[in-house]
XYZ file of C-alpha atoms in Angstrom:
477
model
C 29.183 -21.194 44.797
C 28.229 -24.975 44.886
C 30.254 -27.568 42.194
C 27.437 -27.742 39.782
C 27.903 -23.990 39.783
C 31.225 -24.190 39.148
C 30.966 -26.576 36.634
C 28.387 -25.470 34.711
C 30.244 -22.009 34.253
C 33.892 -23.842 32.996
C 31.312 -25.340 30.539
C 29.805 -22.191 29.688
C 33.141 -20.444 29.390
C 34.546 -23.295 27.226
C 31.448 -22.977 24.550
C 32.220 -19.118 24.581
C 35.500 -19.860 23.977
C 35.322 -22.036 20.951
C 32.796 -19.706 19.228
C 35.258 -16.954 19.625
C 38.163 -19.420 18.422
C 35.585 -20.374 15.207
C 35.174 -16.295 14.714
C 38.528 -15.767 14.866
C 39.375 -18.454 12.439
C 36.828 -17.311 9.947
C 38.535 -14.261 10.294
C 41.871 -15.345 9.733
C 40.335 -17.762 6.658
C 38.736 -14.620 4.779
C 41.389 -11.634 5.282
C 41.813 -11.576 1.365
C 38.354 -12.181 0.824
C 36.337 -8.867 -0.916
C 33.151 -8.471 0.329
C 34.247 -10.004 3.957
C 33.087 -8.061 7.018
C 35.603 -8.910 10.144
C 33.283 -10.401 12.973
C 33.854 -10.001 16.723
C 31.704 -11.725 19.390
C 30.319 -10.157 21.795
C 28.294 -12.051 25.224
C 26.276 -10.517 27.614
C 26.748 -11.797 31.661
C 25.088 -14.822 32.404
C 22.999 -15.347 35.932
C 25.054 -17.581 38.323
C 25.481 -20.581 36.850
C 23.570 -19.997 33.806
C 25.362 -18.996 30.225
C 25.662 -15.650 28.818
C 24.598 -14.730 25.367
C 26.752 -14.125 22.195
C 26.301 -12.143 19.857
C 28.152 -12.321 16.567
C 28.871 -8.481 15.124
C 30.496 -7.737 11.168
C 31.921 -4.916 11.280
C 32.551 -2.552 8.057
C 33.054 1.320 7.641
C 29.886 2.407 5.968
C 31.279 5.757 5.044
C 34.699 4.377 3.183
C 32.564 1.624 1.845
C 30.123 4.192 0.741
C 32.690 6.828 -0.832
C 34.526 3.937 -2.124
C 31.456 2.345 -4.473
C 31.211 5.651 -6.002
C 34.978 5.736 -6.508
C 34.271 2.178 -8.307
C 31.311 4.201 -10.539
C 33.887 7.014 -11.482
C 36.805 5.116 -12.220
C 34.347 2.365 -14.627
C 32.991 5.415 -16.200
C 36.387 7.037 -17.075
C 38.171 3.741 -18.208
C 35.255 3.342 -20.769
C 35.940 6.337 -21.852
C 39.493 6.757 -22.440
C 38.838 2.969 -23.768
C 36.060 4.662 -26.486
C 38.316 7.672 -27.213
C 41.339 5.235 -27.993
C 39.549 3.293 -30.726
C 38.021 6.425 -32.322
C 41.493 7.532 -32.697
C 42.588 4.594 -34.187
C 39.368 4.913 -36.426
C 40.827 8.277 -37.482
C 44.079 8.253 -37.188
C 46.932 10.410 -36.366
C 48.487 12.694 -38.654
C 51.664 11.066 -40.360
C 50.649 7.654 -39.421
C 49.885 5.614 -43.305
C 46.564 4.576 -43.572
C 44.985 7.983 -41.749
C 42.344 10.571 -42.975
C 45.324 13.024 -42.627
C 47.780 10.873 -44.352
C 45.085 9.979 -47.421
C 44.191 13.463 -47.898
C 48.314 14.581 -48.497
C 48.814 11.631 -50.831
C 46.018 12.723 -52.748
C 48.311 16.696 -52.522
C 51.008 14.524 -53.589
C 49.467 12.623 -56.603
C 48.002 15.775 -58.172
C 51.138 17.564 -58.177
C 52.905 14.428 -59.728
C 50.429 14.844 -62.207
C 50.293 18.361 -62.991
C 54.100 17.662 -63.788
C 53.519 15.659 -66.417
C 49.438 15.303 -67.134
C 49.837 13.393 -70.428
C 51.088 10.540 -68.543
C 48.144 8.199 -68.311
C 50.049 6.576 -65.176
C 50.189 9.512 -63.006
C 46.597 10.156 -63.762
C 45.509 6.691 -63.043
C 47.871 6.981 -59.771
C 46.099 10.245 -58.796
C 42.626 8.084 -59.810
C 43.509 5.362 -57.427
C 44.949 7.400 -54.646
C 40.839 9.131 -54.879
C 39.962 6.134 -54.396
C 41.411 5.004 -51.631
C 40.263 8.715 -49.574
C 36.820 8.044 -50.338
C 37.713 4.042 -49.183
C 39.287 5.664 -45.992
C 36.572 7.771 -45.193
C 33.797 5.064 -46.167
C 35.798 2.479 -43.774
C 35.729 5.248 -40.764
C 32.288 5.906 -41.071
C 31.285 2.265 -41.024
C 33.736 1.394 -38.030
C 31.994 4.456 -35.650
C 28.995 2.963 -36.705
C 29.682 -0.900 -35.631
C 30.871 0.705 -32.189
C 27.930 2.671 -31.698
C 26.111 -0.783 -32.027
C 28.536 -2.345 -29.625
C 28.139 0.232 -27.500
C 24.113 -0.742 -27.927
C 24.784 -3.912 -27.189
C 26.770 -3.365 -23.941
C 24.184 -1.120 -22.950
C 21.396 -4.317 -23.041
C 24.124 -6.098 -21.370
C 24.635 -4.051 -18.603
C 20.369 -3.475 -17.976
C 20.795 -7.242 -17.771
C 23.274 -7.594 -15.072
C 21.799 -4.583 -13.419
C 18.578 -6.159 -13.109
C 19.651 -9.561 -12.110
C 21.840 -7.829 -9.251
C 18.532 -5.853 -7.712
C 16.718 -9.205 -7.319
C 19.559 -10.936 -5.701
C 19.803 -8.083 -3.143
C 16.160 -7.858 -3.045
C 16.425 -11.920 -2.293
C 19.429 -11.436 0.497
C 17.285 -8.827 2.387
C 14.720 -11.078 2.797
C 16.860 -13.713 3.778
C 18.761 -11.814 6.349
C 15.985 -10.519 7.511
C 14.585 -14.532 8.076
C 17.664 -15.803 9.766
C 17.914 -12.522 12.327
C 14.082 -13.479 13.155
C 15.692 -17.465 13.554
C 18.486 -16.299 15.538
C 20.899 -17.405 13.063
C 24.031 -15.371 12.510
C 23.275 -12.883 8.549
C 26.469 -12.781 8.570
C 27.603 -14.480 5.305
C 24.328 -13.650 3.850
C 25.221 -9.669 4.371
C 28.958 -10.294 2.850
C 27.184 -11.747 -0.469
C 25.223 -8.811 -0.338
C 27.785 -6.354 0.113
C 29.838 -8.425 -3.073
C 26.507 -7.654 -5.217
C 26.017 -4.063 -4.299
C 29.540 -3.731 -5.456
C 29.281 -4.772 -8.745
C 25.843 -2.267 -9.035
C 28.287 0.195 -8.109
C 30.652 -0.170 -11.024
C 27.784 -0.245 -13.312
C 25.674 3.340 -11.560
C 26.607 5.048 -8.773
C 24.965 3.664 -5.606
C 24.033 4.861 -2.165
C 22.654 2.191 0.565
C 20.500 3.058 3.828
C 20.001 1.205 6.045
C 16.018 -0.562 6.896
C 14.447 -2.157 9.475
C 15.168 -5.916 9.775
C 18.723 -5.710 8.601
C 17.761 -4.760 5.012
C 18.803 -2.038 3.051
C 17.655 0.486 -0.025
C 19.548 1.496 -2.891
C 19.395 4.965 -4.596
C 22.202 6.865 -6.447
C 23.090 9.965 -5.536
C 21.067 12.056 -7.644
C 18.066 10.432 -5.887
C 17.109 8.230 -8.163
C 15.304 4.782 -6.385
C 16.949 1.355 -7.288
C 15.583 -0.695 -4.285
C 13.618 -0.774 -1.368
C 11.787 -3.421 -0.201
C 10.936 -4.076 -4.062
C 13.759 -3.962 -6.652
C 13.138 -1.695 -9.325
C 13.336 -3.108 -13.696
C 14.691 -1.174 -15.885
C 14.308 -1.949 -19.253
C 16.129 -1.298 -22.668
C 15.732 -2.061 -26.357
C 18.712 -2.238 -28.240
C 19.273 -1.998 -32.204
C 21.014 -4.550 -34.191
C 21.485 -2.339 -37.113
C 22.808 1.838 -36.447
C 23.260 4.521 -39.203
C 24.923 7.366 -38.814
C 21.035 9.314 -38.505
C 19.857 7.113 -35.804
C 20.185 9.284 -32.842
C 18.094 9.161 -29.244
C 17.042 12.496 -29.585
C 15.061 11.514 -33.191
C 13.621 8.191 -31.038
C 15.653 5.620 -33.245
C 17.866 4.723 -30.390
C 16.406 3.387 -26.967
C 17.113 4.859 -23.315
C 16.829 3.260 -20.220
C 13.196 2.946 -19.444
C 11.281 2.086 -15.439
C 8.258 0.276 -15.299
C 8.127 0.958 -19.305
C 8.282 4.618 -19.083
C 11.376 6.836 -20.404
C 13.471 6.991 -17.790
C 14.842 10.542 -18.591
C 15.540 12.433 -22.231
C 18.851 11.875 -21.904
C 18.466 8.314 -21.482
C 20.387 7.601 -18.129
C 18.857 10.319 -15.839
C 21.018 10.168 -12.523
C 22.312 6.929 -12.861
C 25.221 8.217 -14.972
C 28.434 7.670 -13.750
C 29.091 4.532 -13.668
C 30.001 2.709 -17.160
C 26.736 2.395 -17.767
C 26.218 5.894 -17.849
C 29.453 5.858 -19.919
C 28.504 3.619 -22.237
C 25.164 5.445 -22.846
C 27.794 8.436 -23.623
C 30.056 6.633 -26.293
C 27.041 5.785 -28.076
C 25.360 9.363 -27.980
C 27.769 11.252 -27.865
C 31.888 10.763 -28.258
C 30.624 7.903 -30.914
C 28.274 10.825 -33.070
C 30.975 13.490 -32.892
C 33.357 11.289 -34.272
C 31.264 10.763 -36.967
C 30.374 14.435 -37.625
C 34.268 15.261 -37.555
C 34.455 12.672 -40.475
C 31.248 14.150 -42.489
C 32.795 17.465 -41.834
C 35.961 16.532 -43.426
C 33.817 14.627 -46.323
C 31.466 17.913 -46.558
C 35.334 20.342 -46.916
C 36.585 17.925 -49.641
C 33.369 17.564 -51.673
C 32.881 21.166 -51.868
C 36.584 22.039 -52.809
C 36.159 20.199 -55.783
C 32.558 21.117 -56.424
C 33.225 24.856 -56.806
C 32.748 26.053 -60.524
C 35.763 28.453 -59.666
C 38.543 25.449 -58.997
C 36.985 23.146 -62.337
C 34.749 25.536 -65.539
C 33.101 22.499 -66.666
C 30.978 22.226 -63.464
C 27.810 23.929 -63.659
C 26.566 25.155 -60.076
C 24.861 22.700 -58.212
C 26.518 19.616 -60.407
C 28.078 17.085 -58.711
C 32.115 17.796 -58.661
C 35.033 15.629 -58.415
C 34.505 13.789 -55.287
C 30.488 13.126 -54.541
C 27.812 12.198 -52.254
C 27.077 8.657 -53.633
C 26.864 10.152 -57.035
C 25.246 13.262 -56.690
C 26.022 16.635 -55.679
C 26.552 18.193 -51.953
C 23.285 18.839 -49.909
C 24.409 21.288 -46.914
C 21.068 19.847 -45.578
C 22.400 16.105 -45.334
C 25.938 16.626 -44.309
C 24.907 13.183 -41.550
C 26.550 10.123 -42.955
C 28.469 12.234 -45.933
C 32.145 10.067 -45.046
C 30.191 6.661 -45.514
C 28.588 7.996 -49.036
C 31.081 10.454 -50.536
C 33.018 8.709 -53.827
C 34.756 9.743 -56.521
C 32.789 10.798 -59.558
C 31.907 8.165 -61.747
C 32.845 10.526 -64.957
C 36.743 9.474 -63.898
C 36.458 6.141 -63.446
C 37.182 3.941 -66.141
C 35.625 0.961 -64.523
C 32.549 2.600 -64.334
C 32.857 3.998 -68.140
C 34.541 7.302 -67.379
C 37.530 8.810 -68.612
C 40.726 9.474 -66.870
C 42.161 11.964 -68.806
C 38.501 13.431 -67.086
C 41.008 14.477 -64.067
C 42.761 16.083 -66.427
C 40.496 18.198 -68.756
C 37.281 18.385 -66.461
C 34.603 15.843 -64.652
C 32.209 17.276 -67.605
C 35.118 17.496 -70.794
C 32.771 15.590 -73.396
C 36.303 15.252 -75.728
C 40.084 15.078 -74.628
C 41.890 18.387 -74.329
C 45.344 19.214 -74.831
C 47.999 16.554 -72.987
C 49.991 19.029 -71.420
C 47.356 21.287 -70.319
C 48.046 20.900 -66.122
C 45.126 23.959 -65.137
C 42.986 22.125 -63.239
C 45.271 20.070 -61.826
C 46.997 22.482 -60.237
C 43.765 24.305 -59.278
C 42.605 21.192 -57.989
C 45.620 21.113 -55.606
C 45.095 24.508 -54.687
C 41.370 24.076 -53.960
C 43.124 21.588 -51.571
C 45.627 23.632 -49.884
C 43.627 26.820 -50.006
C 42.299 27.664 -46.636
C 38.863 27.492 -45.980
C 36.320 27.824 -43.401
C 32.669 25.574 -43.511
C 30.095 24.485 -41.667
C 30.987 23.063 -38.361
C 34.460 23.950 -38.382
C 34.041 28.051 -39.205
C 38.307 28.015 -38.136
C 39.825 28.823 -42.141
C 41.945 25.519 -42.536
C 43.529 23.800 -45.730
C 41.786 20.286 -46.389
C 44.636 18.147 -44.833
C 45.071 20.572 -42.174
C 41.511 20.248 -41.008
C 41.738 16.654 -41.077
C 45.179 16.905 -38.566
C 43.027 18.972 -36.182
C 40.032 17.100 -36.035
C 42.168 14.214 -34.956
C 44.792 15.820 -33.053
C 41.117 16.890 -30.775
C 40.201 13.636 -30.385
C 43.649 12.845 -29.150
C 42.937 15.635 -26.707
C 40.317 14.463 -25.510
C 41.810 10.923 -25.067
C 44.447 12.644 -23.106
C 42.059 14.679 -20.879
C 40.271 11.534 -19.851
C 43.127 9.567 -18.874
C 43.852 12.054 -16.679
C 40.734 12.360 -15.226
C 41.037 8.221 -14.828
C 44.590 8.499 -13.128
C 43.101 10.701 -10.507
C 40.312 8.793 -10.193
C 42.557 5.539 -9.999
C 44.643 7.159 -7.162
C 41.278 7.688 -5.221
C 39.873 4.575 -5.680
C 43.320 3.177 -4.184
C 43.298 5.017 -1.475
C 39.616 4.502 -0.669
C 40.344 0.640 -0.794
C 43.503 1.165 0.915
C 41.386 2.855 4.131
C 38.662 -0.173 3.301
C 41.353 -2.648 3.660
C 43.155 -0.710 6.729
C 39.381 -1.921 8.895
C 39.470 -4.904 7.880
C 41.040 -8.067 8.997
C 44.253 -7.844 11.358
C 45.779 -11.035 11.268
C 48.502 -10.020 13.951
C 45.458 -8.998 16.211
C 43.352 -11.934 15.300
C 46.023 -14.413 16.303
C 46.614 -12.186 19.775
C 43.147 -12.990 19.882
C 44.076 -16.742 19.378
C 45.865 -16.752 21.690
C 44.052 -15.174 24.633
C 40.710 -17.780 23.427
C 43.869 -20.838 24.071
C 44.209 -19.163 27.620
C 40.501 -18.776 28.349
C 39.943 -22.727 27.354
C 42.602 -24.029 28.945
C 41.533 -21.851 32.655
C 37.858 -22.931 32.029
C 39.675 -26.511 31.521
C 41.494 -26.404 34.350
C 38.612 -25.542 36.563
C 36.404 -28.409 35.284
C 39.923 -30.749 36.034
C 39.390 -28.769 39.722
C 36.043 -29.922 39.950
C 37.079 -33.236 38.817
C 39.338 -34.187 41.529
C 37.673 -32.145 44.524
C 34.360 -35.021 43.261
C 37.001 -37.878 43.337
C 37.934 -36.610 46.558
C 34.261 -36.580 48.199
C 33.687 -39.765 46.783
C 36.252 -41.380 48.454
C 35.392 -40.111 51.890
């Protein structure tokens, strides 16, 4: 081998060895960073005298990476949910706690047996007025609040389509760009870790799969097989509402779904890209959100009709509005939707709105005053209340407060059952990330690696030093 050779190979092994030393610091650098692939180097043998080439490889485990974005769907979906389930029971309340459905409904038991004890005592009649009040109040409060999260639940939604959207283009944009700077020989590397970050945060919104294309790109679909990306990224679109009632519903068309290249995407407005909160979200609106609601009509529909029934109050014809009414009038088994935001007390005993009071007393109907001490429908009133009954949507024979209890204590089951399915699907994801993590950066192997790059510059060094003195040498001859 001549001294040029020489020479020219310490050179070439001292350029390899300061790309490895800058891979191995980027590696060090980014060993907390998400989204960071490790990188190795890898050179092919050079002809005598000539330079090999490097290669810089990332290196991630598709399959962990893969099971772990749908681990990321899961666990977004379930912590909306037990999120959505939380503030519908605080929207109804739990049984004992003041201020609940439950609570209202025994403090109305309680007033109307204070009263029957003594019913020619205007007070307890006006406390038994104002404690109706404040049930039809509760339930008219409840009803609104399911309503205003259904809308933010709307609004999410549109949020979501939003950031969905922008994150297709951007991948869309970083294939093409990797794809450029493979074709200019410059390393994707950083270009695929941004990538990687944005896929991830389409995974926590739908559940993602990624193959792999020619030219270092990739397509998206979820697993149900539905296409987000390839080559082109796909728009989804969504119209949200900035008013809900409790009748606006998907099904009816009052409510938008997700819709591709401005056709419904599927009836039930997700399709297969539930599973991730946006598929969630799409539920709390459609679904927890409008059973909370009918739970609340349900228990509007059993106290109406207690004190609509002829039986419980003679003055009442059949079909005349009762004690406690649907904005005035009487029940309609055909418009039960929206009954907690409309029921109120009958006008007839209110003396703000020119009834009587002693009305609670002698009959929503009495035209004159009965006797003072009569306490009949007072305590036939509480009876009604106590009695148990079955009705529409709840055929399970229940006394009015006793309903109210189970339809909460349900919700609170269902609360319960998510957050279990969210602690398993926490201890997954951990895992998952854990393995993720696990083929990742090794900083005690990178800085083995240092070291062993210190050891190959300082050899290559020494040879050029070699070649140094052996020209000083000839030169002096």
């Amino acid at each position: 081998m001549s001294i040029s050779a020489s020479l020219n190979n310490a050179l070439s092994g001292m350029t390899a060895a300061s790309r490895m030393a800058e891979v191995v610091s980027s590696n060090l650098s980014n060993a907390l960073t998400d989204g960071y692939g490790r990188r190795t180097i890898e050179y092919s043998s050079g002809a005598l005298g000539g330079a090999g080439e490097g290669t810089i490889l990332r290196h991630v485990d598709r399959g962990i990476l893969g099971d772990r974005r749908l681990a990321d769907a899961r666990l977004g979906g379930f912590d909306t949910m037990v999120t959505t389930m939380g503030r519908i029971e605080g929207v109804l309340g739990q049984a004992g706690v003041p201020g609940s459905i439950t609570d209202r409904i025994v403090a109305v038991e309680s007033a109307l047996i204070d009263a029957a004890g003594d019913p020619s005592s205007p007070i307890r009649l006006s406390s038994l007025g104002a404690t109706l009040q404040g049930l039809t109040e509760g339930l008219n409060t409840a009803s609104r609040e399911v309503q205003t999260l259904r809308q933010e639940a709307d609004a999410s939604i549109a949020g979501q389509v939003d950031q969905l959207n922008t994150a297709l283009r951007q991948v869309e944009q970083l294939n093409g760009d990797i794809t450029l700077a493979r074709n200019s020989g410059i390393d994707p590397s950083g270009l695929m870790d941004q990538r990687q970050t944005v896929i991830d945060t389409i995974a926590t919104l739908v559940p993602v799969r990624e193959l792999d294309r020619d030219g270092g790109q990739v397509a998206l679909l979820s697993p149900g097989g539905e296409l987000l990306l390839d080559g082109k990224a796909k728009q989804f679109g969504f119209v949200p509402n900035g008013t809900i009632t409790a009748d606006m519903t998907l099904a009816s068309g009052a409510l938008s779904g997700l819709t591709l290249d401005g056709a419904p995407l599927a009836a039930d407005g997700i399709g297969h890209l539930a599973g991730g909160t946006l598929g969630a979200t799409f539920q709390t609106r459609d679904q927890a959100l409008v059973d909370a609601q009918a739970s609340l009509d349900t228990i509007a529909a059993d106290l109406v009709t207690r004190f609509q029934d002829p039986a419980v109050d003679p003055t009442l014809a059949v079909g005349q509005p009762g004690l406690l009414t649907d904005a005035g009038g009487a029940f309609d088994a055909t418009a039960v939707t929206g009954l907690a935001g409309r029921i109120a007390v009958n006008a007839a005993v209110d003396p703000a709105r020119g009834g009587q009071i002693t009305n609670l007393r002698d009959g929503v109907n009495a035209v004159t005053p009965g006797p003072s001490g009569a306490a009949g429908l007072l305590q036939a009133l509480s009876g009604a209340l106590s009695d148990p009954r079955a009705i529409a949507g709840d055929p399970a024979p229940q006394s009015a407060s006793g309903r109210a209890a189970s339809l909460s204590a349900s919700v609170g089951n269902q609360r319960l059952t998510y957050e279990s399915e969210l602690s398993f699907a926490t201890a997954r994801w951990s895992s998952l990330k854990e393995a993720e993590a696990a083929g990742g950066v090794d900083s005690d192997h990178e800085m083995q690696m240092l070291l062993r790059v210190e050891q190959a510059y300082a050899a290559n060094a020494r040879v050029i030093q070699a070649v140094d003195m052996m020209m000083q040498h000839l030169l002096e001859l």
